[in-house]
Amino acid sequence: MADRIADFIDLERPPELVAPELLGCSVVCRGTAAVIVEAEAYHESEPAAHSYGRRITRRTQHLFGPPGTCYVYFTYGMHWCMNVVTGREGEGAAVLLRAAIPLTGVDLMRERRGRDRLRELCAGPARLVQALDVRETDGGRSMFDPRVETVAAALRRDRRAGPIIVRDVEAARSVGVELPLRAAQIATGRRIGISKAVELPWRFGLAESAWTSKPFS
DNA sequence: GGAACGATTGAT
DNA sequence: TCAATCGTTCCT
């Protein structure tokens, strides 16, 4: 099963190469779906990463799992964020999903978020997790299944199933994202909310998109 | 044991 | 600009 993940996207590479390829892919979870427009790369070799210094704790254990694993963490005493593990098992690399365009189950998202404005439902890592109802217990599970290739198929899974990522060209097109993306459509910049390794341009996003957590300047 | 600090968000 | 809020990290 794990070997077939490579048929989908080659996740066994550095996060700064995987992150831009996740743009335009759809995350589907518990009756909702959204198209990814912003993501950041983190690697154990730089101090902004939770895996820096090979710190393997209860919190970070899934960050060292096989590529495709979901890493969910709690922060600021109240928020949860989700990552996709990349690289080799035990490496500690991941891509933080930061923003997406709501695609399916918008009413559910509004209910979960307690907010109405479409623009703010999935624009931010903790907002995205809340809108999709991603849970702590989803950590450690794979976010890829080669048998599930479309948003519709992902939505047909067991309602209790956690987040899964698909590359659905039609779904992306329905919210104005044409795949494959051209290089010029991918913006890069400094990662948000960190105080170390701030110079790395490892934030990736859909250029000019109104759906990112912050504009790329 | 204790202090400081978050890969954030929403209100002022 | 600032408070909320609590697990993790790091120091004593």
JSON list of C-alpha atoms (C1' of nucleotides) in Angstrom, two decimals:
[
{"chain": "A", "resi": 1, "resn": "MET", "atom": "CA", "xyz": [0.00, 0.00, 0.00]},
{"chain": "A", "resi": 2, "resn": "ALA", "atom": "CA", "xyz": [2.67, 2.49, 1.00]},
{"chain": "A", "resi": 3, "resn": "ASP", "atom": "CA", "xyz": [4.63, 1.81, -2.16]},
{"chain": "A", "resi": 4, "resn": "ARG", "atom": "CA", "xyz": [1.67, 2.82, -4.28]},
{"chain": "A", "resi": 5, "resn": "ILE", "atom": "CA", "xyz": [1.56, 6.26, -2.71]},
{"chain": "A", "resi": 6, "resn": "ALA", "atom": "CA", "xyz": [4.36, 7.08, -5.12]},
{"chain": "A", "resi": 7, "resn": "ASP", "atom": "CA", "xyz": [1.92, 6.56, -7.99]},
{"chain": "A", "resi": 8, "resn": "PHE", "atom": "CA", "xyz": [0.03, 9.58, -6.79]},
{"chain": "A", "resi": 9, "resn": "ILE", "atom": "CA", "xyz": [2.59, 12.19, -5.82]},
{"chain": "A", "resi": 10, "resn": "ASP", "atom": "CA", "xyz": [6.18, 11.40, -4.91]},
{"chain": "A", "resi": 11, "resn": "LEU", "atom": "CA", "xyz": [6.00, 12.18, -1.22]},
{"chain": "A", "resi": 12, "resn": "GLU", "atom": "CA", "xyz": [9.34, 10.67, -0.48]},
{"chain": "A", "resi": 13, "resn": "ARG", "atom": "CA", "xyz": [11.14, 13.90, -1.26]},
{"chain": "A", "resi": 14, "resn": "PRO", "atom": "CA", "xyz": [12.03, 17.09, 0.64]},
{"chain": "A", "resi": 15, "resn": "PRO", "atom": "CA", "xyz": [8.98, 19.05, 1.84]},
{"chain": "A", "resi": 16, "resn": "GLU", "atom": "CA", "xyz": [9.90, 22.16, -0.15]},
{"chain": "A", "resi": 17, "resn": "LEU", "atom": "CA", "xyz": [9.47, 20.09, -3.33]},
{"chain": "A", "resi": 18, "resn": "VAL", "atom": "CA", "xyz": [6.25, 18.43, -2.23]},
{"chain": "A", "resi": 19, "resn": "ALA", "atom": "CA", "xyz": [4.54, 21.55, -0.88]},
{"chain": "A", "resi": 20, "resn": "PRO", "atom": "CA", "xyz": [4.05, 23.28, -4.24]},
{"chain": "A", "resi": 21, "resn": "GLU", "atom": "CA", "xyz": [2.69, 20.06, -5.72]},
{"chain": "A", "resi": 22, "resn": "LEU", "atom": "CA", "xyz": [-0.02, 19.89, -3.08]},
{"chain": "A", "resi": 23, "resn": "LEU", "atom": "CA", "xyz": [-1.40, 23.23, -4.29]},
{"chain": "A", "resi": 24, "resn": "GLY", "atom": "CA", "xyz": [-4.58, 22.54, -6.26]},
{"chain": "A", "resi": 25, "resn": "CYS", "atom": "CA", "xyz": [-5.08, 19.16, -4.60]},
{"chain": "A", "resi": 26, "resn": "SER", "atom": "CA", "xyz": [-8.23, 18.64, -2.54]},
{"chain": "A", "resi": 27, "resn": "VAL", "atom": "CA", "xyz": [-8.44, 17.71, 1.14]},
{"chain": "A", "resi": 28, "resn": "VAL", "atom": "CA", "xyz": [-11.57, 15.76, 1.98]},
{"chain": "A", "resi": 29, "resn": "CYS", "atom": "CA", "xyz": [-12.77, 15.00, 5.50]},
{"chain": "A", "resi": 30, "resn": "ARG", "atom": "CA", "xyz": [-16.09, 14.18, 7.20]},
{"chain": "A", "resi": 31, "resn": "GLY", "atom": "CA", "xyz": [-18.47, 15.54, 4.61]},
{"chain": "A", "resi": 32, "resn": "THR", "atom": "CA", "xyz": [-16.38, 18.53, 3.58]},
{"chain": "A", "resi": 33, "resn": "ALA", "atom": "CA", "xyz": [-13.78, 19.22, 0.90]},
{"chain": "A", "resi": 34, "resn": "ALA", "atom": "CA", "xyz": [-11.48, 22.13, 0.04]},
{"chain": "A", "resi": 35, "resn": "VAL", "atom": "CA", "xyz": [-8.82, 22.90, -2.59]},
{"chain": "A", "resi": 36, "resn": "ILE", "atom": "CA", "xyz": [-5.38, 23.65, -1.14]},
{"chain": "A", "resi": 37, "resn": "VAL", "atom": "CA", "xyz": [-3.95, 27.07, -2.02]},
{"chain": "A", "resi": 38, "resn": "GLU", "atom": "CA", "xyz": [-1.24, 27.55, 0.62]},
{"chain": "A", "resi": 39, "resn": "ALA", "atom": "CA", "xyz": [1.29, 25.27, 2.31]},
{"chain": "A", "resi": 40, "resn": "GLU", "atom": "CA", "xyz": [4.61, 25.52, 4.14]},
{"chain": "A", "resi": 41, "resn": "ALA", "atom": "CA", "xyz": [7.58, 23.15, 4.29]},
{"chain": "A", "resi": 42, "resn": "TYR", "atom": "CA", "xyz": [9.35, 22.17, 7.52]},
{"chain": "A", "resi": 43, "resn": "HIS", "atom": "CA", "xyz": [12.43, 20.01, 7.85]},
{"chain": "A", "resi": 44, "resn": "GLU", "atom": "CA", "xyz": [14.31, 18.60, 10.83]},
{"chain": "A", "resi": 45, "resn": "SER", "atom": "CA", "xyz": [17.49, 20.35, 9.69]},
{"chain": "A", "resi": 46, "resn": "GLU", "atom": "CA", "xyz": [16.10, 23.81, 10.50]},
{"chain": "A", "resi": 47, "resn": "PRO", "atom": "CA", "xyz": [15.06, 25.10, 13.95]},
{"chain": "A", "resi": 48, "resn": "ALA", "atom": "CA", "xyz": [11.53, 26.18, 13.05]},
{"chain": "A", "resi": 49, "resn": "ALA", "atom": "CA", "xyz": [10.50, 22.53, 12.68]},
{"chain": "A", "resi": 50, "resn": "HIS", "atom": "CA", "xyz": [8.95, 20.56, 15.53]},
{"chain": "A", "resi": 51, "resn": "SER", "atom": "CA", "xyz": [11.27, 17.73, 14.48]},
{"chain": "A", "resi": 52, "resn": "TYR", "atom": "CA", "xyz": [14.42, 19.84, 14.85]},
{"chain": "A", "resi": 53, "resn": "GLY", "atom": "CA", "xyz": [17.12, 17.96, 16.71]},
{"chain": "A", "resi": 54, "resn": "ARG", "atom": "CA", "xyz": [15.25, 14.69, 16.19]},
{"chain": "A", "resi": 55, "resn": "ARG", "atom": "CA", "xyz": [12.94, 15.43, 19.11]},
{"chain": "A", "resi": 56, "resn": "ILE", "atom": "CA", "xyz": [10.69, 12.39, 19.04]},
{"chain": "A", "resi": 57, "resn": "THR", "atom": "CA", "xyz": [8.03, 12.88, 21.71]},
{"chain": "A", "resi": 58, "resn": "ARG", "atom": "CA", "xyz": [4.39, 11.90, 22.09]},
{"chain": "A", "resi": 59, "resn": "ARG", "atom": "CA", "xyz": [3.52, 15.13, 20.30]},
{"chain": "A", "resi": 60, "resn": "THR", "atom": "CA", "xyz": [5.87, 14.70, 17.35]},
{"chain": "A", "resi": 61, "resn": "GLN", "atom": "CA", "xyz": [5.90, 10.92, 16.95]},
{"chain": "A", "resi": 62, "resn": "HIS", "atom": "CA", "xyz": [3.77, 10.89, 13.81]},
{"chain": "A", "resi": 63, "resn": "LEU", "atom": "CA", "xyz": [5.98, 13.53, 12.22]},
{"chain": "A", "resi": 64, "resn": "PHE", "atom": "CA", "xyz": [8.59, 10.78, 11.93]},
{"chain": "A", "resi": 65, "resn": "GLY", "atom": "CA", "xyz": [6.19, 8.34, 10.31]},
{"chain": "A", "resi": 66, "resn": "PRO", "atom": "CA", "xyz": [6.20, 7.21, 6.67]},
{"chain": "A", "resi": 67, "resn": "PRO", "atom": "CA", "xyz": [5.53, 9.75, 3.89]},
{"chain": "A", "resi": 68, "resn": "GLY", "atom": "CA", "xyz": [1.85, 10.57, 3.57]},
{"chain": "A", "resi": 69, "resn": "THR", "atom": "CA", "xyz": [1.23, 10.30, 7.30]},
{"chain": "A", "resi": 70, "resn": "CYS", "atom": "CA", "xyz": [-0.99, 12.94, 8.91]},
{"chain": "A", "resi": 71, "resn": "TYR", "atom": "CA", "xyz": [0.65, 14.95, 11.71]},
{"chain": "A", "resi": 72, "resn": "VAL", "atom": "CA", "xyz": [-1.82, 16.93, 13.86]},
{"chain": "A", "resi": 73, "resn": "TYR", "atom": "CA", "xyz": [-0.59, 19.21, 16.62]},
{"chain": "A", "resi": 74, "resn": "PHE", "atom": "CA", "xyz": [-2.10, 21.50, 19.25]},
{"chain": "A", "resi": 75, "resn": "THR", "atom": "CA", "xyz": [-0.81, 25.04, 19.61]},
{"chain": "A", "resi": 76, "resn": "TYR", "atom": "CA", "xyz": [-1.41, 28.35, 21.37]},
{"chain": "A", "resi": 77, "resn": "GLY", "atom": "CA", "xyz": [-3.51, 26.54, 23.95]},
{"chain": "A", "resi": 78, "resn": "MET", "atom": "CA", "xyz": [-6.50, 26.31, 21.63]},
{"chain": "A", "resi": 79, "resn": "HIS", "atom": "CA", "xyz": [-5.74, 25.56, 17.99]},
{"chain": "A", "resi": 80, "resn": "TRP", "atom": "CA", "xyz": [-5.02, 22.44, 15.96]},
{"chain": "A", "resi": 81, "resn": "CYS", "atom": "CA", "xyz": [-3.06, 22.31, 12.70]},
{"chain": "A", "resi": 82, "resn": "MET", "atom": "CA", "xyz": [-2.40, 19.53, 10.20]},
{"chain": "A", "resi": 83, "resn": "ASN", "atom": "CA", "xyz": [0.64, 18.43, 8.21]},
{"chain": "A", "resi": 84, "resn": "VAL", "atom": "CA", "xyz": [1.46, 15.89, 5.54]},
{"chain": "A", "resi": 85, "resn": "VAL", "atom": "CA", "xyz": [4.66, 13.99, 6.33]},
{"chain": "A", "resi": 86, "resn": "THR", "atom": "CA", "xyz": [7.18, 13.83, 3.46]},
{"chain": "A", "resi": 87, "resn": "GLY", "atom": "CA", "xyz": [10.64, 12.40, 2.93]},
{"chain": "A", "resi": 88, "resn": "ARG", "atom": "CA", "xyz": [11.76, 9.06, 4.30]},
{"chain": "A", "resi": 89, "resn": "GLU", "atom": "CA", "xyz": [10.28, 7.45, 7.37]},
{"chain": "A", "resi": 90, "resn": "GLY", "atom": "CA", "xyz": [12.14, 8.68, 10.44]},
{"chain": "A", "resi": 91, "resn": "GLU", "atom": "CA", "xyz": [13.29, 11.87, 8.72]},
{"chain": "A", "resi": 92, "resn": "GLY", "atom": "CA", "xyz": [10.91, 14.37, 10.31]},
{"chain": "A", "resi": 93, "resn": "ALA", "atom": "CA", "xyz": [9.89, 16.44, 7.29]},
{"chain": "A", "resi": 94, "resn": "ALA", "atom": "CA", "xyz": [6.38, 17.73, 6.69]},
{"chain": "A", "resi": 95, "resn": "VAL", "atom": "CA", "xyz": [4.15, 20.17, 4.85]},
{"chain": "A", "resi": 96, "resn": "LEU", "atom": "CA", "xyz": [1.78, 22.34, 6.88]},
{"chain": "A", "resi": 97, "resn": "LEU", "atom": "CA", "xyz": [-1.55, 22.87, 5.11]},
{"chain": "A", "resi": 98, "resn": "ARG", "atom": "CA", "xyz": [-2.36, 26.55, 5.63]},
{"chain": "A", "resi": 99, "resn": "ALA", "atom": "CA", "xyz": [-5.30, 27.52, 3.45]},
{"chain": "A", "resi": 100, "resn": "ALA", "atom": "CA", "xyz": [-7.84, 26.16, 0.99]},
{"chain": "A", "resi": 101, "resn": "ILE", "atom": "CA", "xyz": [-10.88, 27.13, -1.06]},
{"chain": "A", "resi": 102, "resn": "PRO", "atom": "CA", "xyz": [-14.14, 25.69, 0.33]},
{"chain": "A", "resi": 103, "resn": "LEU", "atom": "CA", "xyz": [-15.53, 23.20, -2.20]},
{"chain": "A", "resi": 104, "resn": "THR", "atom": "CA", "xyz": [-18.09, 20.89, -0.56]},
{"chain": "A", "resi": 105, "resn": "GLY", "atom": "CA", "xyz": [-20.08, 21.02, 2.67]},
{"chain": "A", "resi": 106, "resn": "VAL", "atom": "CA", "xyz": [-19.86, 24.76, 3.15]},
{"chain": "A", "resi": 107, "resn": "ASP", "atom": "CA", "xyz": [-22.78, 24.76, 5.57]},
{"chain": "A", "resi": 108, "resn": "LEU", "atom": "CA", "xyz": [-21.03, 22.15, 7.69]},
{"chain": "A", "resi": 109, "resn": "MET", "atom": "CA", "xyz": [-17.90, 24.28, 7.64]},
{"chain": "A", "resi": 110, "resn": "ARG", "atom": "CA", "xyz": [-19.85, 27.32, 8.77]},
{"chain": "A", "resi": 111, "resn": "GLU", "atom": "CA", "xyz": [-21.41, 25.31, 11.56]},
{"chain": "A", "resi": 112, "resn": "ARG", "atom": "CA", "xyz": [-18.07, 23.92, 12.74]},
{"chain": "A", "resi": 113, "resn": "ARG", "atom": "CA", "xyz": [-16.36, 27.30, 12.54]},
{"chain": "A", "resi": 114, "resn": "GLY", "atom": "CA", "xyz": [-19.20, 29.35, 13.99]},
{"chain": "A", "resi": 115, "resn": "ARG", "atom": "CA", "xyz": [-18.52, 31.89, 11.25]},
{"chain": "A", "resi": 116, "resn": "ASP", "atom": "CA", "xyz": [-20.33, 32.77, 8.03]},
{"chain": "A", "resi": 117, "resn": "ARG", "atom": "CA", "xyz": [-17.79, 34.49, 5.81]},
{"chain": "A", "resi": 118, "resn": "LEU", "atom": "CA", "xyz": [-16.74, 32.09, 3.06]},
{"chain": "A", "resi": 119, "resn": "ARG", "atom": "CA", "xyz": [-13.36, 33.76, 2.74]},
{"chain": "A", "resi": 120, "resn": "GLU", "atom": "CA", "xyz": [-12.45, 32.99, 6.33]},
{"chain": "A", "resi": 121, "resn": "LEU", "atom": "CA", "xyz": [-13.66, 29.41, 6.56]},
{"chain": "A", "resi": 122, "resn": "CYS", "atom": "CA", "xyz": [-10.39, 27.76, 5.45]},
{"chain": "A", "resi": 123, "resn": "ALA", "atom": "CA", "xyz": [-7.92, 30.67, 5.30]},
{"chain": "A", "resi": 124, "resn": "GLY", "atom": "CA", "xyz": [-5.44, 29.71, 8.02]},
{"chain": "A", "resi": 125, "resn": "PRO", "atom": "CA", "xyz": [-4.05, 26.39, 9.29]},
{"chain": "A", "resi": 126, "resn": "ALA", "atom": "CA", "xyz": [-6.25, 26.16, 12.37]},
{"chain": "A", "resi": 127, "resn": "ARG", "atom": "CA", "xyz": [-9.28, 27.43, 10.50]},
{"chain": "A", "resi": 128, "resn": "LEU", "atom": "CA", "xyz": [-8.83, 24.74, 7.86]},
{"chain": "A", "resi": 129, "resn": "VAL", "atom": "CA", "xyz": [-8.58, 22.00, 10.48]},
{"chain": "A", "resi": 130, "resn": "GLN", "atom": "CA", "xyz": [-11.70, 23.28, 12.23]},
{"chain": "A", "resi": 131, "resn": "ALA", "atom": "CA", "xyz": [-13.71, 23.60, 9.00]},
{"chain": "A", "resi": 132, "resn": "LEU", "atom": "CA", "xyz": [-12.84, 20.05, 7.94]},
{"chain": "A", "resi": 133, "resn": "ASP", "atom": "CA", "xyz": [-13.23, 18.63, 11.45]},
{"chain": "A", "resi": 134, "resn": "VAL", "atom": "CA", "xyz": [-9.76, 17.11, 11.44]},
{"chain": "A", "resi": 135, "resn": "ARG", "atom": "CA", "xyz": [-9.07, 15.59, 14.86]},
{"chain": "A", "resi": 136, "resn": "GLU", "atom": "CA", "xyz": [-6.11, 14.74, 17.01]},
{"chain": "A", "resi": 137, "resn": "THR", "atom": "CA", "xyz": [-6.88, 11.06, 16.50]},
{"chain": "A", "resi": 138, "resn": "ASP", "atom": "CA", "xyz": [-6.41, 11.48, 12.74]},
{"chain": "A", "resi": 139, "resn": "GLY", "atom": "CA", "xyz": [-2.69, 11.88, 13.39]},
{"chain": "A", "resi": 140, "resn": "GLY", "atom": "CA", "xyz": [-0.64, 8.85, 12.38]},
{"chain": "A", "resi": 141, "resn": "ARG", "atom": "CA", "xyz": [-2.99, 7.79, 9.59]},
{"chain": "A", "resi": 142, "resn": "SER", "atom": "CA", "xyz": [-2.09, 7.99, 5.91]},
{"chain": "A", "resi": 143, "resn": "MET", "atom": "CA", "xyz": [-3.68, 10.84, 3.96]},
{"chain": "A", "resi": 144, "resn": "PHE", "atom": "CA", "xyz": [-3.37, 9.05, 0.64]},
{"chain": "A", "resi": 145, "resn": "ASP", "atom": "CA", "xyz": [-5.18, 6.05, -0.82]},
{"chain": "A", "resi": 146, "resn": "PRO", "atom": "CA", "xyz": [-4.44, 5.10, -4.45]},
{"chain": "A", "resi": 147, "resn": "ARG", "atom": "CA", "xyz": [-7.96, 3.61, -4.69]},
{"chain": "A", "resi": 148, "resn": "VAL", "atom": "CA", "xyz": [-9.52, 7.01, -3.97]},
{"chain": "A", "resi": 149, "resn": "GLU", "atom": "CA", "xyz": [-8.85, 9.42, -6.83]},
{"chain": "A", "resi": 150, "resn": "THR", "atom": "CA", "xyz": [-11.69, 11.92, -6.78]},
{"chain": "A", "resi": 151, "resn": "VAL", "atom": "CA", "xyz": [-13.36, 14.21, -4.28]},
{"chain": "A", "resi": 152, "resn": "ALA", "atom": "CA", "xyz": [-16.64, 12.38, -4.87]},
{"chain": "A", "resi": 153, "resn": "ALA", "atom": "CA", "xyz": [-15.05, 9.02, -4.10]},
{"chain": "A", "resi": 154, "resn": "ALA", "atom": "CA", "xyz": [-13.41, 10.44, -1.00]},
{"chain": "A", "resi": 155, "resn": "LEU", "atom": "CA", "xyz": [-16.75, 11.80, 0.20]},
{"chain": "A", "resi": 156, "resn": "ARG", "atom": "CA", "xyz": [-18.34, 8.36, -0.26]},
{"chain": "A", "resi": 157, "resn": "ARG", "atom": "CA", "xyz": [-16.01, 6.81, 2.31]},
{"chain": "A", "resi": 158, "resn": "ASP", "atom": "CA", "xyz": [-17.09, 6.05, 5.85]},
{"chain": "A", "resi": 159, "resn": "ARG", "atom": "CA", "xyz": [-18.30, 9.24, 7.45]},
{"chain": "A", "resi": 160, "resn": "ARG", "atom": "CA", "xyz": [-15.92, 8.69, 10.34]},
{"chain": "A", "resi": 161, "resn": "ALA", "atom": "CA", "xyz": [-12.89, 8.51, 8.05]},
{"chain": "A", "resi": 162, "resn": "GLY", "atom": "CA", "xyz": [-10.27, 11.20, 8.54]},
{"chain": "A", "resi": 163, "resn": "PRO", "atom": "CA", "xyz": [-8.61, 13.56, 6.06]},
{"chain": "A", "resi": 164, "resn": "ILE", "atom": "CA", "xyz": [-7.56, 12.28, 2.64]},
{"chain": "A", "resi": 165, "resn": "ILE", "atom": "CA", "xyz": [-5.87, 14.14, -0.22]},
{"chain": "A", "resi": 166, "resn": "VAL", "atom": "CA", "xyz": [-6.77, 13.65, -3.87]},
{"chain": "A", "resi": 167, "resn": "ARG", "atom": "CA", "xyz": [-5.67, 15.32, -7.06]},
{"chain": "A", "resi": 168, "resn": "ASP", "atom": "CA", "xyz": [-9.00, 15.99, -8.75]},
{"chain": "A", "resi": 169, "resn": "VAL", "atom": "CA", "xyz": [-8.60, 18.24, -11.78]},
{"chain": "A", "resi": 170, "resn": "GLU", "atom": "CA", "xyz": [-12.33, 18.82, -12.20]},
{"chain": "A", "resi": 171, "resn": "ALA", "atom": "CA", "xyz": [-12.81, 19.71, -8.56]},
{"chain": "A", "resi": 172, "resn": "ALA", "atom": "CA", "xyz": [-9.99, 22.24, -8.75]},
{"chain": "A", "resi": 173, "resn": "ARG", "atom": "CA", "xyz": [-11.39, 23.70, -11.95]},
{"chain": "A", "resi": 174, "resn": "SER", "atom": "CA", "xyz": [-14.78, 24.16, -10.30]},
{"chain": "A", "resi": 175, "resn": "VAL", "atom": "CA", "xyz": [-13.23, 26.70, -7.94]},
{"chain": "A", "resi": 176, "resn": "GLY", "atom": "CA", "xyz": [-11.13, 28.35, -10.62]},
{"chain": "A", "resi": 177, "resn": "VAL", "atom": "CA", "xyz": [-7.87, 26.45, -10.23]},
{"chain": "A", "resi": 178, "resn": "GLU", "atom": "CA", "xyz": [-6.52, 24.94, -13.47]},
{"chain": "A", "resi": 179, "resn": "LEU", "atom": "CA", "xyz": [-4.20, 21.97, -13.05]},
{"chain": "A", "resi": 180, "resn": "PRO", "atom": "CA", "xyz": [-1.39, 21.50, -13.67]},
{"chain": "A", "resi": 181, "resn": "LEU", "atom": "CA", "xyz": [-0.27, 24.83, -12.24]},
{"chain": "A", "resi": 182, "resn": "ARG", "atom": "CA", "xyz": [2.35, 26.74, -14.15]},
{"chain": "A", "resi": 183, "resn": "ALA", "atom": "CA", "xyz": [5.48, 27.81, -12.29]},
{"chain": "A", "resi": 184, "resn": "ALA", "atom": "CA", "xyz": [4.51, 31.47, -12.56]},
{"chain": "A", "resi": 185, "resn": "GLN", "atom": "CA", "xyz": [1.29, 30.77, -10.68]},
{"chain": "A", "resi": 186, "resn": "ILE", "atom": "CA", "xyz": [3.14, 29.57, -7.59]},
{"chain": "A", "resi": 187, "resn": "ALA", "atom": "CA", "xyz": [4.19, 32.29, -5.17]},
{"chain": "A", "resi": 188, "resn": "THR", "atom": "CA", "xyz": [6.82, 31.77, -2.48]},
{"chain": "A", "resi": 189, "resn": "GLY", "atom": "CA", "xyz": [7.73, 33.68, 0.64]},
{"chain": "A", "resi": 190, "resn": "ARG", "atom": "CA", "xyz": [8.80, 33.49, 4.26]},
{"chain": "A", "resi": 191, "resn": "ARG", "atom": "CA", "xyz": [6.88, 31.19, 6.56]},
{"chain": "A", "resi": 192, "resn": "ILE", "atom": "CA", "xyz": [4.35, 32.75, 8.90]},
{"chain": "A", "resi": 193, "resn": "GLY", "atom": "CA", "xyz": [4.39, 32.80, 12.68]},
{"chain": "A", "resi": 194, "resn": "ILE", "atom": "CA", "xyz": [7.92, 31.53, 13.24]},
{"chain": "A", "resi": 195, "resn": "SER", "atom": "CA", "xyz": [10.91, 33.19, 14.91]},
{"chain": "A", "resi": 196, "resn": "LYS", "atom": "CA", "xyz": [13.69, 30.89, 13.72]},
{"chain": "A", "resi": 197, "resn": "ALA", "atom": "CA", "xyz": [14.97, 30.13, 10.21]},
{"chain": "A", "resi": 198, "resn": "VAL", "atom": "CA", "xyz": [12.80, 33.02, 9.05]},
{"chain": "A", "resi": 199, "resn": "GLU", "atom": "CA", "xyz": [14.88, 33.52, 5.90]},
{"chain": "A", "resi": 200, "resn": "LEU", "atom": "CA", "xyz": [13.85, 30.25, 4.26]},
{"chain": "A", "resi": 201, "resn": "PRO", "atom": "CA", "xyz": [11.34, 30.90, 1.42]},
{"chain": "A", "resi": 202, "resn": "TRP", "atom": "CA", "xyz": [9.34, 27.80, 2.22]},
{"chain": "A", "resi": 203, "resn": "ARG", "atom": "CA", "xyz": [5.83, 29.21, 2.14]},
{"chain": "A", "resi": 204, "resn": "PHE", "atom": "CA", "xyz": [4.08, 28.33, -1.12]},
{"chain": "A", "resi": 205, "resn": "GLY", "atom": "CA", "xyz": [0.80, 29.58, -2.44]},
{"chain": "A", "resi": 206, "resn": "LEU", "atom": "CA", "xyz": [-1.40, 30.18, -5.40]},
{"chain": "A", "resi": 207, "resn": "ALA", "atom": "CA", "xyz": [-0.25, 33.58, -6.67]},
{"chain": "A", "resi": 208, "resn": "GLU", "atom": "CA", "xyz": [-2.84, 36.35, -6.54]},
{"chain": "A", "resi": 209, "resn": "SER", "atom": "CA", "xyz": [-5.35, 34.09, -4.82]},
{"chain": "A", "resi": 210, "resn": "ALA", "atom": "CA", "xyz": [-7.87, 35.74, -2.50]},
{"chain": "A", "resi": 211, "resn": "TRP", "atom": "CA", "xyz": [-8.09, 32.53, -0.48]},
{"chain": "A", "resi": 212, "resn": "THR", "atom": "CA", "xyz": [-4.67, 32.45, 1.20]},
{"chain": "A", "resi": 213, "resn": "SER", "atom": "CA", "xyz": [-4.23, 33.25, 4.89]},
{"chain": "A", "resi": 214, "resn": "LYS", "atom": "CA", "xyz": [-2.23, 36.34, 3.95]},
{"chain": "A", "resi": 215, "resn": "PRO", "atom": "CA", "xyz": [-1.24, 37.84, 0.62]},
{"chain": "A", "resi": 216, "resn": "PHE", "atom": "CA", "xyz": [2.14, 36.96, -0.88]},
{"chain": "A", "resi": 217, "resn": "SER", "atom": "CA", "xyz": [3.96, 40.22, -1.48]},
{"chain": "B", "resi": 1, "resn": "DG", "atom": "C1'", "xyz": [8.87, 22.31, 39.90]},
{"chain": "B", "resi": 2, "resn": "DG", "atom": "C1'", "xyz": [8.39, 26.48, 37.23]},
{"chain": "B", "resi": 3, "resn": "DA", "atom": "C1'", "xyz": [8.76, 29.93, 33.59]},
{"chain": "B", "resi": 4, "resn": "DA", "atom": "C1'", "xyz": [8.51, 30.97, 28.79]},
{"chain": "B", "resi": 5, "resn": "DC", "atom": "C1'", "xyz": [6.86, 30.17, 24.45]},
{"chain": "B", "resi": 6, "resn": "DG", "atom": "C1'", "xyz": [4.33, 28.99, 20.66]},
{"chain": "B", "resi": 7, "resn": "DA", "atom": "C1'", "xyz": [3.91, 26.44, 12.61]},
{"chain": "B", "resi": 8, "resn": "DT", "atom": "C1'", "xyz": [-3.05, 31.11, 15.55]},
{"chain": "B", "resi": 9, "resn": "DT", "atom": "C1'", "xyz": [-7.19, 33.51, 15.70]},
{"chain": "B", "resi": 10, "resn": "DG", "atom": "C1'", "xyz": [-10.51, 37.11, 16.56]},
{"chain": "B", "resi": 11, "resn": "DA", "atom": "C1'", "xyz": [-11.60, 41.28, 18.76]},
{"chain": "B", "resi": 12, "resn": "DT", "atom": "C1'", "xyz": [-10.11, 46.13, 19.90]},
{"chain": "C", "resi": 1, "resn": "DT", "atom": "C1'", "xyz": [-2.09, 45.82, 18.84]},
{"chain": "C", "resi": 2, "resn": "DC", "atom": "C1'", "xyz": [-3.45, 42.44, 22.24]},
{"chain": "C", "resi": 3, "resn": "DA", "atom": "C1'", "xyz": [-5.72, 38.78, 24.90]},
{"chain": "C", "resi": 4, "resn": "DA", "atom": "C1'", "xyz": [-7.05, 33.95, 25.03]},
{"chain": "C", "resi": 5, "resn": "DT", "atom": "C1'", "xyz": [-5.37, 29.46, 26.75]},
{"chain": "C", "resi": 6, "resn": "DC", "atom": "C1'", "xyz": [-2.66, 25.19, 27.74]},
{"chain": "C", "resi": 7, "resn": "DG", "atom": "C1'", "xyz": [0.68, 21.58, 26.17]},
{"chain": "C", "resi": 8, "resn": "DT", "atom": "C1'", "xyz": [5.59, 21.39, 25.21]},
{"chain": "C", "resi": 9, "resn": "DT", "atom": "C1'", "xyz": [10.08, 22.71, 25.98]},
{"chain": "C", "resi": 10, "resn": "DC", "atom": "C1'", "xyz": [13.79, 24.05, 28.57]},
{"chain": "C", "resi": 11, "resn": "DC", "atom": "C1'", "xyz": [16.01, 25.56, 32.67]},
{"chain": "C", "resi": 12, "resn": "DT", "atom": "C1'", "xyz": [16.75, 25.17, 37.80]}
]
